[in-house]
Short mmCIF file of C-alpha atoms and ligand atoms in Angstrom, two decimals:
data_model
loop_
_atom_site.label_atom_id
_atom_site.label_comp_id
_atom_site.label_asym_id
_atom_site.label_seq_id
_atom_site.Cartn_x
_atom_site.Cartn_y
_atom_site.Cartn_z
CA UNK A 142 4.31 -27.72 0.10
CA UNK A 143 1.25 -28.44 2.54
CA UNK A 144 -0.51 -30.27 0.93
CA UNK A 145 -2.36 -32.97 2.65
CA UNK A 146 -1.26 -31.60 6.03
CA UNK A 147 -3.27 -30.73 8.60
CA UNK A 148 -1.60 -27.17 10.54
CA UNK A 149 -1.52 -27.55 14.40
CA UNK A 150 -4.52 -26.97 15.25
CA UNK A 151 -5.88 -23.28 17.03
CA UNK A 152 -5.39 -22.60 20.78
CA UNK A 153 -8.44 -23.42 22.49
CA UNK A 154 -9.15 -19.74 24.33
CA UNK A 155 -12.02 -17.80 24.89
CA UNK A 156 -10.14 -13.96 24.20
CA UNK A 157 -12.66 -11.17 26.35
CA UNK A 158 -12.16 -7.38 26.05
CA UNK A 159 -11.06 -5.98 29.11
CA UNK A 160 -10.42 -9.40 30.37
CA UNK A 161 -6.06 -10.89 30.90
CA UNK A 162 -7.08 -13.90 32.19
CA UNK A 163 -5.01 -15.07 29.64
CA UNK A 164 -1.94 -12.98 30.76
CA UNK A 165 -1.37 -14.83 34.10
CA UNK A 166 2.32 -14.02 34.45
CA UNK A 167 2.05 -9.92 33.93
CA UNK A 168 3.43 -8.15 36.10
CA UNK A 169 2.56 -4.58 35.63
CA UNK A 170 -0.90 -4.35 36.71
CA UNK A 171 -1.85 -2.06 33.71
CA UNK A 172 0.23 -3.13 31.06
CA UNK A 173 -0.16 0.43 28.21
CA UNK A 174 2.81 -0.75 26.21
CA UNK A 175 1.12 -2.30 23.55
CA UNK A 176 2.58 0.43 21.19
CA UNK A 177 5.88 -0.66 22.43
CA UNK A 178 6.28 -4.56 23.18
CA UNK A 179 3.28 -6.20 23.66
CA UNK A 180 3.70 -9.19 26.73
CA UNK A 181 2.40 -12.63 25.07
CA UNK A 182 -0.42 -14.08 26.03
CA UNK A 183 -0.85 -18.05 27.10
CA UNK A 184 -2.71 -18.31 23.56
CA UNK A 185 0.56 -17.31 22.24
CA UNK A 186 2.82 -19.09 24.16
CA UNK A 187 0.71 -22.54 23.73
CA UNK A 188 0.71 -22.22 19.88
CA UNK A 189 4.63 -21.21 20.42
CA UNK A 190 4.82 -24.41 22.60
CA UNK A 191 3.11 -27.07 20.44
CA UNK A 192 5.43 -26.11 17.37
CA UNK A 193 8.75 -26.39 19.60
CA UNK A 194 7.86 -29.50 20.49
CA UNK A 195 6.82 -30.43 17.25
CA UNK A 196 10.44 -29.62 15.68
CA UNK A 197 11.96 -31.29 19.17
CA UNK A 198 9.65 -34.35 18.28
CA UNK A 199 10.01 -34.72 14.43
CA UNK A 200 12.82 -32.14 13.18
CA UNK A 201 12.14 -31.59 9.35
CA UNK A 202 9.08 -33.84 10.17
CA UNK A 203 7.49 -30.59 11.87
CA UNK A 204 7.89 -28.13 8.67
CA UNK A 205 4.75 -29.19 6.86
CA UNK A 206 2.16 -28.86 9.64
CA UNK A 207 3.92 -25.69 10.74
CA UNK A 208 3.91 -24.47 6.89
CA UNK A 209 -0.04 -24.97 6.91
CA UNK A 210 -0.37 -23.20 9.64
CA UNK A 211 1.46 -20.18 8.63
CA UNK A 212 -0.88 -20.56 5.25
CA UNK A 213 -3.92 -20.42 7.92
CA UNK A 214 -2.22 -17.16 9.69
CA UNK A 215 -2.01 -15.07 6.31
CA UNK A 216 -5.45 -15.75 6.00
CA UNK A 217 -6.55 -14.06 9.37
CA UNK A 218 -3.55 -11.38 8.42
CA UNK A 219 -4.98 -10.61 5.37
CA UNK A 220 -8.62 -10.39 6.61
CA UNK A 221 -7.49 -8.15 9.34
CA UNK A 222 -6.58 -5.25 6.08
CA UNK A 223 -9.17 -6.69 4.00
CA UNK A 224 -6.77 -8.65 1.73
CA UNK A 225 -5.92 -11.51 0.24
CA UNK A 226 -3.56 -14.30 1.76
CA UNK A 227 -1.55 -14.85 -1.28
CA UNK A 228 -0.67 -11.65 -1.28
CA UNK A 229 1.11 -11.70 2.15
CA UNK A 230 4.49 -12.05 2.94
CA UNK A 231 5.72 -13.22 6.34
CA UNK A 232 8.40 -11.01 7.05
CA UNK A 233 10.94 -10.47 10.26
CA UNK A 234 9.22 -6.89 10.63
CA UNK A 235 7.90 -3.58 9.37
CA UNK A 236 12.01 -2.10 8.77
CA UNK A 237 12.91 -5.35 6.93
CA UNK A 238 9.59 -5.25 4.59
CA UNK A 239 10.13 -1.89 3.92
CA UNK A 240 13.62 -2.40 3.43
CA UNK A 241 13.46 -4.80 0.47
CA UNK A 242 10.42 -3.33 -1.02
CA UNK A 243 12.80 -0.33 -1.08
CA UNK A 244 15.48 -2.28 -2.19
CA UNK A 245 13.29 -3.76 -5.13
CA UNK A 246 11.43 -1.05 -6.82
CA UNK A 247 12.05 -0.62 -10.41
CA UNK A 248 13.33 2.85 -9.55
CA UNK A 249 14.56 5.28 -12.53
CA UNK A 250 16.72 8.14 -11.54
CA UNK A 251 15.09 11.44 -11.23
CA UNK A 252 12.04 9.56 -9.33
CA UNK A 253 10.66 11.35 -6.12
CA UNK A 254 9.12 10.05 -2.71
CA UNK A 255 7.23 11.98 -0.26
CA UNK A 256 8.63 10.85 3.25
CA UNK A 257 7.16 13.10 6.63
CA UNK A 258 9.16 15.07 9.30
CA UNK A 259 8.17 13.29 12.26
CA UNK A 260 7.68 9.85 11.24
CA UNK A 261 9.00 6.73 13.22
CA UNK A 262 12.44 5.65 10.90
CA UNK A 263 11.31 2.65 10.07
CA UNK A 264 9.58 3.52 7.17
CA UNK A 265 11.75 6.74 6.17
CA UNK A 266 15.28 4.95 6.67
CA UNK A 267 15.15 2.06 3.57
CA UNK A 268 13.92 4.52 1.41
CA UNK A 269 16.44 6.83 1.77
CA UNK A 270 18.99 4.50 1.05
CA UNK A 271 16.80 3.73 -1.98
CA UNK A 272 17.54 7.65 -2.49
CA UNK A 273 21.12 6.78 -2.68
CA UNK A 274 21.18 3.63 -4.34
CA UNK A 275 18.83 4.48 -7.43
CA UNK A 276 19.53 8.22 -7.47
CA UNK A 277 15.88 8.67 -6.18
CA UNK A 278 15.31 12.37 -4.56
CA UNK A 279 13.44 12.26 -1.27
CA UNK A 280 10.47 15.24 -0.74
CA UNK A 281 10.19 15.51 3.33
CA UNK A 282 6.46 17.40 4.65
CA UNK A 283 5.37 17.83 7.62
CA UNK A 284 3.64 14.55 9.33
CA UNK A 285 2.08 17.98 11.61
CA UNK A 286 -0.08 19.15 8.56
CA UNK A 287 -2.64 16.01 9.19
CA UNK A 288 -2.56 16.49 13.16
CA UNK A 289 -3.55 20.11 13.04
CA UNK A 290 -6.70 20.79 15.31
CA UNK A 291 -8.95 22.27 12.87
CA UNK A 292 -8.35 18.87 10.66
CA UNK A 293 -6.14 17.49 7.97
CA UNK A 294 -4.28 20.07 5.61
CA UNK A 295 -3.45 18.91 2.37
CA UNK A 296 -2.07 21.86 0.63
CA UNK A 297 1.49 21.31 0.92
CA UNK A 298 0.52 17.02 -0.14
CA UNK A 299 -1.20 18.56 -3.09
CA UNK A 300 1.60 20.67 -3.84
CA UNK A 301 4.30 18.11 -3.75
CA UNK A 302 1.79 15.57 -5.53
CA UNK A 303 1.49 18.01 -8.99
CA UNK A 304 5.44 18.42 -8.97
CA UNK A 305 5.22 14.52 -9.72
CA UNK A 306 6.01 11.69 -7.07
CA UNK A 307 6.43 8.00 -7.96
CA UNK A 308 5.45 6.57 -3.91
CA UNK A 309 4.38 7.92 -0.82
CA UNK A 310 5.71 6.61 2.50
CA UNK A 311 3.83 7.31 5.45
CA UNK A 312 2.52 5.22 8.91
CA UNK A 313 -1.07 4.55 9.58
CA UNK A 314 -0.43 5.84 13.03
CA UNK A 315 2.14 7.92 14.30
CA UNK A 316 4.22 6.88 17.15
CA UNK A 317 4.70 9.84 19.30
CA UNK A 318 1.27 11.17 18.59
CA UNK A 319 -1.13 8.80 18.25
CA UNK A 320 -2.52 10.49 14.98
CA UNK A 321 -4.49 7.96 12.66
CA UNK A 322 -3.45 9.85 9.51
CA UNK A 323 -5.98 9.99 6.92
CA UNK A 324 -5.54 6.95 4.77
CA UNK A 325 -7.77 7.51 2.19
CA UNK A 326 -7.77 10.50 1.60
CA UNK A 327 -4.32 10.71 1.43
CA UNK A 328 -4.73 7.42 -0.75
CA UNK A 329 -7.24 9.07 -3.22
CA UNK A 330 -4.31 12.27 -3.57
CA UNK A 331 -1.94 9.26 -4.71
CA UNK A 332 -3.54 7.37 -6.98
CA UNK A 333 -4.99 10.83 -8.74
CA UNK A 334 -1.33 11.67 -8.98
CA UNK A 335 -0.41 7.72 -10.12
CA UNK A 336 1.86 8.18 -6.90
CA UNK A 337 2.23 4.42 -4.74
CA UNK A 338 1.62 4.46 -1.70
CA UNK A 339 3.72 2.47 1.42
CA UNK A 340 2.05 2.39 4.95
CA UNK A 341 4.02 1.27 8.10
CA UNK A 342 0.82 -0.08 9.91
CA UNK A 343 2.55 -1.83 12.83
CA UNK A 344 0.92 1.01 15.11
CA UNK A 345 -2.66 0.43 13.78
CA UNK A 346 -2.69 -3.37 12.51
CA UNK A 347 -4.92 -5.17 15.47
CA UNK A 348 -6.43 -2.52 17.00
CA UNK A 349 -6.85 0.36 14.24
CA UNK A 350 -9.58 -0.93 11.37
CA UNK A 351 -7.45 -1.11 7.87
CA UNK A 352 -8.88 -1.74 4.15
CA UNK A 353 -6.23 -1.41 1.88
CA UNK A 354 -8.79 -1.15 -0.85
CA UNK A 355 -10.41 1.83 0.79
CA UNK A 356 -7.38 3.26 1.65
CA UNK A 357 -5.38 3.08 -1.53
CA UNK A 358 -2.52 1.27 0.00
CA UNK A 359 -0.26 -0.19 -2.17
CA UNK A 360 2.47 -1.53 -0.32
CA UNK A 361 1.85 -2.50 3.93
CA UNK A 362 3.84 -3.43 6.14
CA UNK A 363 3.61 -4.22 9.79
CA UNK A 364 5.92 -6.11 12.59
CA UNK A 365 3.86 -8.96 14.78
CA UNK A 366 4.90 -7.52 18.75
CA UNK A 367 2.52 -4.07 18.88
CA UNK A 368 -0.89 -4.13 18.59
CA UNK A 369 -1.05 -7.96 16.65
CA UNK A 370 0.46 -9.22 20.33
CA UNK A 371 2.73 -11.58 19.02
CA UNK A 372 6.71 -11.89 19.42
CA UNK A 373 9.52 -9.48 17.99
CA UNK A 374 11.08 -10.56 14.83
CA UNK A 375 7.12 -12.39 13.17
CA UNK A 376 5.74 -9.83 11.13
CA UNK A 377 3.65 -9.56 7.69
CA UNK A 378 3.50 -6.84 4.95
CA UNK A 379 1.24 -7.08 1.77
CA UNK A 380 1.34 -5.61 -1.59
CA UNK A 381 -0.96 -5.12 -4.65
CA UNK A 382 -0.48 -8.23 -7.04
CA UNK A 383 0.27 -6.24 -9.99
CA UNK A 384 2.80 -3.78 -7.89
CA UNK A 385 4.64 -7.00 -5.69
CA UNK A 386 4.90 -8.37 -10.16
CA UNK A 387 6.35 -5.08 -11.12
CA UNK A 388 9.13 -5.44 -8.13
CA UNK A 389 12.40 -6.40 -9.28
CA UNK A 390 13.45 -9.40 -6.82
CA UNK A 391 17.31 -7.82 -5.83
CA UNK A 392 16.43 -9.92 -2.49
CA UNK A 393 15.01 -13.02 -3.40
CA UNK A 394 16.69 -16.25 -1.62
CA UNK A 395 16.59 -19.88 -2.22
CA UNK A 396 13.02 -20.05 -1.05
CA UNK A 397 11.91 -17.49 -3.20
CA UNK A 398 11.76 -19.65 -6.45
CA UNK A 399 8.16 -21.68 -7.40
CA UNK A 400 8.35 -25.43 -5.79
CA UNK A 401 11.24 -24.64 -3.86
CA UNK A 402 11.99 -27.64 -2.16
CA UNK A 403 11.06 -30.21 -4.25
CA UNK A 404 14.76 -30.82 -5.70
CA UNK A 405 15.67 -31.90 -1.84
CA UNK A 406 12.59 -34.32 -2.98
CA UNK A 407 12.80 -35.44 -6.28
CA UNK A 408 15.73 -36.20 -8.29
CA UNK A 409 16.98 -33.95 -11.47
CA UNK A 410 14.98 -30.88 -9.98
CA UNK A 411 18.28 -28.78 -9.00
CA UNK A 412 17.91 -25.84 -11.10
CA UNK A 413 19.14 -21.85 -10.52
CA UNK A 414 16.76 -20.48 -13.55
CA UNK A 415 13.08 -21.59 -11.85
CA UNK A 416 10.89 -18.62 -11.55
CA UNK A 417 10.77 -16.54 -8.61
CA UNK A 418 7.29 -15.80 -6.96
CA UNK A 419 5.90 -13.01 -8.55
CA UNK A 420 3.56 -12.35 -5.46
CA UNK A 421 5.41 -10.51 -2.77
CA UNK A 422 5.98 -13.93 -0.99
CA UNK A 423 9.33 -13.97 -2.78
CA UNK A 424 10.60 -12.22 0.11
CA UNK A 425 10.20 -15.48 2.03
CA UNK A 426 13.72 -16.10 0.63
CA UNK A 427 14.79 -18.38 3.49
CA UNK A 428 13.84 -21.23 6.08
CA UNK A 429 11.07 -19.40 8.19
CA UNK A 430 10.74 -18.51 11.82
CA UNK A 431 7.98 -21.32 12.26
CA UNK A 432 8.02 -21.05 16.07
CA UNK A 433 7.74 -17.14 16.10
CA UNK A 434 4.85 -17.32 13.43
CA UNK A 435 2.76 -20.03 15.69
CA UNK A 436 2.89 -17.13 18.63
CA UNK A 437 1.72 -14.62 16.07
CA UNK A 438 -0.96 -16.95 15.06
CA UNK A 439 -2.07 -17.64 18.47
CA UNK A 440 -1.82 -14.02 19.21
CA UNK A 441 -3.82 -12.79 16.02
CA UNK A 442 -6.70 -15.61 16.54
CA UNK A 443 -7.70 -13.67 19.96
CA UNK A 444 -7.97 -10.52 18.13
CA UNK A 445 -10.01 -12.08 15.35
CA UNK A 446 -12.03 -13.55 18.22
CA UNK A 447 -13.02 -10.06 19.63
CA UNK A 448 -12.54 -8.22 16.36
CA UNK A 449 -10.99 -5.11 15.69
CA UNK A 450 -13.84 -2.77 15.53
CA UNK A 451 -14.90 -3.86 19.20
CA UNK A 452 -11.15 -3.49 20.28
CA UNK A 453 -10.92 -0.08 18.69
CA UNK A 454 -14.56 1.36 20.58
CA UNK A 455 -13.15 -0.58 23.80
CA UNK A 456 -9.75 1.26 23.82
CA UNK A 457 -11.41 4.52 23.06
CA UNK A 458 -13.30 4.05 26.00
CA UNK A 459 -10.38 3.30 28.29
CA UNK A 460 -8.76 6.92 26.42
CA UNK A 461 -11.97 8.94 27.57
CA UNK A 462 -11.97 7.98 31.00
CA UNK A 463 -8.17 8.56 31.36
CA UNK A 464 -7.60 11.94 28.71
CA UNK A 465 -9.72 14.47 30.88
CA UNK A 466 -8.55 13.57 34.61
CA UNK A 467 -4.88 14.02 33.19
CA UNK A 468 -5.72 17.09 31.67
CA UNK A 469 -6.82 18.22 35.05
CA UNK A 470 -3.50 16.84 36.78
CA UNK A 471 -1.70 19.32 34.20
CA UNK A 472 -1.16 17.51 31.13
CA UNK A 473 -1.46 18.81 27.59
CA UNK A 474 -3.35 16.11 25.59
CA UNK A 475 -2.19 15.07 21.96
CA UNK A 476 -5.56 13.16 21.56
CA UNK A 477 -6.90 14.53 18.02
CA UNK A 478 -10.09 16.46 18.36
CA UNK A 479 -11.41 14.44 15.44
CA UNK A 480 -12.81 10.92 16.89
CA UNK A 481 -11.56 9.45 13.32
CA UNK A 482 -8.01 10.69 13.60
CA UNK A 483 -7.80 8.56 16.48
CA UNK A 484 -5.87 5.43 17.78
CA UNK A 485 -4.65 2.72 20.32
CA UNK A 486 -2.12 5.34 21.43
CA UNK A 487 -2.94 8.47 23.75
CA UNK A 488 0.09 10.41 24.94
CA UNK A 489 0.51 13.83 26.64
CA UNK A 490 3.30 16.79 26.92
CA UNK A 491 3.81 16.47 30.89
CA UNK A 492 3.59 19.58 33.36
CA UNK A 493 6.42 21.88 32.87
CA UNK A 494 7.97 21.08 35.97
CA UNK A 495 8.57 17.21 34.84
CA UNK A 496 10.23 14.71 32.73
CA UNK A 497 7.82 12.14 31.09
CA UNK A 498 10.54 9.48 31.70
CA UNK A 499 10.87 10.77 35.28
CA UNK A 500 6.99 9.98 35.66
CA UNK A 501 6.97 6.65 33.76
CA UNK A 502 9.83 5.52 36.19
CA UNK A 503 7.49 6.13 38.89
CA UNK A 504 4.61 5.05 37.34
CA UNK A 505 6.73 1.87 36.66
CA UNK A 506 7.61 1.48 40.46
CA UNK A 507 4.11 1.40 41.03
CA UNK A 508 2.58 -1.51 38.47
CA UNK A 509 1.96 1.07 35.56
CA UNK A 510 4.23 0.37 32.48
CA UNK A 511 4.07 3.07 30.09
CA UNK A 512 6.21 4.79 27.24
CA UNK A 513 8.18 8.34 27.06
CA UNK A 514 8.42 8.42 22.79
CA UNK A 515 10.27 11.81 22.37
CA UNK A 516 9.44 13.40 25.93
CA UNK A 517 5.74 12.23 25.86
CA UNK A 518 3.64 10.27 28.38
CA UNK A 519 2.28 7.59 26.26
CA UNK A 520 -0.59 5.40 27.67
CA UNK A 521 -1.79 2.08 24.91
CA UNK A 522 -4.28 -0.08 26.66
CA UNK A 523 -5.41 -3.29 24.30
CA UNK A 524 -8.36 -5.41 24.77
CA UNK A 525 -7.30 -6.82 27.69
CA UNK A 526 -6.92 -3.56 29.53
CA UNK A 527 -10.11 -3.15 31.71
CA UNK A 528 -11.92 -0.09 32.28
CA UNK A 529 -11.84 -0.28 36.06
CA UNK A 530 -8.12 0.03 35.66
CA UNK A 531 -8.24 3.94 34.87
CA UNK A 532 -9.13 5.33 37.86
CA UNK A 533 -6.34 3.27 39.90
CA UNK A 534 -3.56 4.15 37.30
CA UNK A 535 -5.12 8.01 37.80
CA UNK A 536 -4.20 6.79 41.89
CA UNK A 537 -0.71 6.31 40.89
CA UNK A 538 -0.19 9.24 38.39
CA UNK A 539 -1.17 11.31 41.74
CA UNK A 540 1.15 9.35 43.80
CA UNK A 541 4.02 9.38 41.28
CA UNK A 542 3.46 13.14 40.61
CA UNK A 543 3.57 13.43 44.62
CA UNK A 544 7.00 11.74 44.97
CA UNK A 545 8.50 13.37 41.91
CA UNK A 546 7.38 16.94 43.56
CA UNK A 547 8.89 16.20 46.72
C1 PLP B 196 5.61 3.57 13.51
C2 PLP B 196 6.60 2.47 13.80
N1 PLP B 196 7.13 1.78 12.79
C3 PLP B 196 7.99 0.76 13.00
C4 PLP B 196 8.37 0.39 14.27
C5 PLP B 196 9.29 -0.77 14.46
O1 PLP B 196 9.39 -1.54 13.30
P1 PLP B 196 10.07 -2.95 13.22
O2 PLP B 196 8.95 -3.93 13.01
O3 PLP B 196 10.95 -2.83 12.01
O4 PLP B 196 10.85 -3.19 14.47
C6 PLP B 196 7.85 1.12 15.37
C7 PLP B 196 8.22 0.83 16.78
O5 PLP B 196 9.12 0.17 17.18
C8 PLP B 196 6.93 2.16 15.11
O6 PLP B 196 6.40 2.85 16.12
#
């Protein structure tokens, strides 16, 4: 559909870790709600600009440069989970992926999926309705077993794995926690067991390193507004070739068909039986969110820039400075003993005395904006967060703590 168009071409930035030069209108002074909503960046908003003015200028004139450009953006997806770009899909986000890869397994009754106490619902929700729909029995663990402080405990995975499963669900990083489960290991259980395996990666994608090969992964999904920066509702998810061929295509839309467009071309080309993708872009069934794809893009090209093992090291950095001082101010850290269990996200149980939302209502009064997932303090800095920042968002925590204690 591109060819012989050119895509708009790449913000011209310069992306620098600890650096938000290119975040001039942010108000919080330390922005550490990247596992939340991340703010866009002018890279973002430039690449968002040029292709609403494109479709302002030319209309349908606009979807061919924008449609190379989103082929240029699943190539820097798919190199940031050492994939391939054919084999990603630009979906709304992680719950809608999920959702129809749920909704499109060749499911036969009496099937089993391990699903963890604890995860985020996003990737525990679609397939328990696939539960419903196929007469598919769920398997809950413990997400706790692989956060324990004396490492990972497989027993009960092990356990559940002999009794037979046909797909695992689990995220790369969990929400509340800040655990970086362990992929591969978890990924060499599966495929021992011939057990799939479905990660929600929207809290590692962009600042967590991911290699689906490595990991096992056969089925990823991940929404665009965490850690890849860009807007809400511009998200990707990726699947094996031979497991996105074996999906039955319930959801598939106009768009999902080979040569979609070319009967609004060509004339005598209006058929219903062309072939549907057999990558797992048939869940492009529908006119794309071209604008909301050019943020991601210019979003995702400053993380390429920096690269995500440099943005991992840097955030760990920003943790370590930060973890110990709270600990002193009476905080009970989550942060995994085990450097490799780690993430973008650092949260803590607060003093007894105090509500985490009570504290990130005063940290918010004071520039900080932070997160309370399920009663914890929850601090994730990105590469733009600088170092120097800790010890003045330590200033607040004092002050906040201060105020909140009368
Ligand atoms: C682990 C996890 N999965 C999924 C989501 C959201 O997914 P979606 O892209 O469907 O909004 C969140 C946070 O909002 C999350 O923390």
């Amino acid at each position: 559909m591109s060819a012989g168009f050119e895509p708009t071409p790449l913000p011209d930035v310069e992306a620098r870790l600890g650096d938000r030069a290119l975040f001039p209108e942010l108000v919080p002074w330390a922005y550490l709600n990247h596992s939340a909503i991340s703010p866009l960046s002018s890279a973002a908003r430039v690449c968002l600009e040029q292709a609403a003015g494109l479709t302002a200028r030319e209309g349908l004139g606009g979807f061919p440069p924008l449609n190379a450009q989103r082929k240029r953006l699943k190539q820097t997806l798919a190199a940031l989970i050492g994939g391939q770009a054919e084999d990603i899909a630009l979906v709304p986000g992680t719950g809608a992926a999920l959702g129809a890869i749920a909704a499109c397994m060749p499911w036969k009754p009496g099937d089993r999926i391990i699903l963890f106490e604890g995860e985020f619902p996003a990737n525990v929700t679609p397939w328990l309705q696939a539960t419903k729909a196929f007469g598919v029995e769920p398997v809950f663990l413990p997400i706790a077993d692989f956060g324990r402080p004396d490492g990972p405990d497989f027993d009960r995975l092990d356990a559940a794995l002999a009794d037979g499963a046909r797909l695992l669900a689990i995220s790369a990083v969990q929400f509340q926690t800040g655990l970086q489960v362990p992929l591969a290991e978890i990924g060499r259980r599966c495929r021992a067991h011939g057990c799939e395996l479905a990660v929600d990666a929207i809290q590692a994608v962009g600042a967590v390193p991911i290699d689906v090969d490595a990991m096992g992964i056969d089925y990823l999904a991940a929404g665009g507004h965490k850690w890849l920066m860009g807007p809400q509702g511009a998200g990707f998810a990726w699947a094996r070739p031979e497991k996105a061929a074996a999906l039955v295509p319930r959801v598939a839309g106009w768009m999902s068909h080979v040569s979609p467009v070319d009967f609004l071309i060509a004339p005598g080309m209006l058929r219903y039986d062309k072939p549907l993708r057999t990558r797992l872009d048939f869940l492009e069934g529908s006119a794309p969110n071209g604008l909301g794809y050019a943020a991601l893009e210019g979003a995702v090209h400053c993380i390429a820039q920096i690269g995500v093992a440099a943005i991992f090291e840097h955030i760990q950095r920003w943790h370590d400075a930060v973890d110990g001082p709270m600990v002193e101010r009476g905080f009970r850290s989550r942060r995994a003993p085990d450097a490799a269990r780690r993430s973008g996200v650092l949260t803590w149980t607060p003093p007894k005395d105090l509500l985490a939302a009570n504290i990130s209502l005063a940290l918010g009064r004071r520039g900080v904006a932070c997160s309370t997932p399920e009663g914890l303090l929850r601090f994730a800095p990105h590469w733009p967060n600088a170092l120097g920042e800790v010890p003045l968002v330590l200033g607040a925590v004092d002050e906040a703590l201060a105020e909140l204690r009368g």
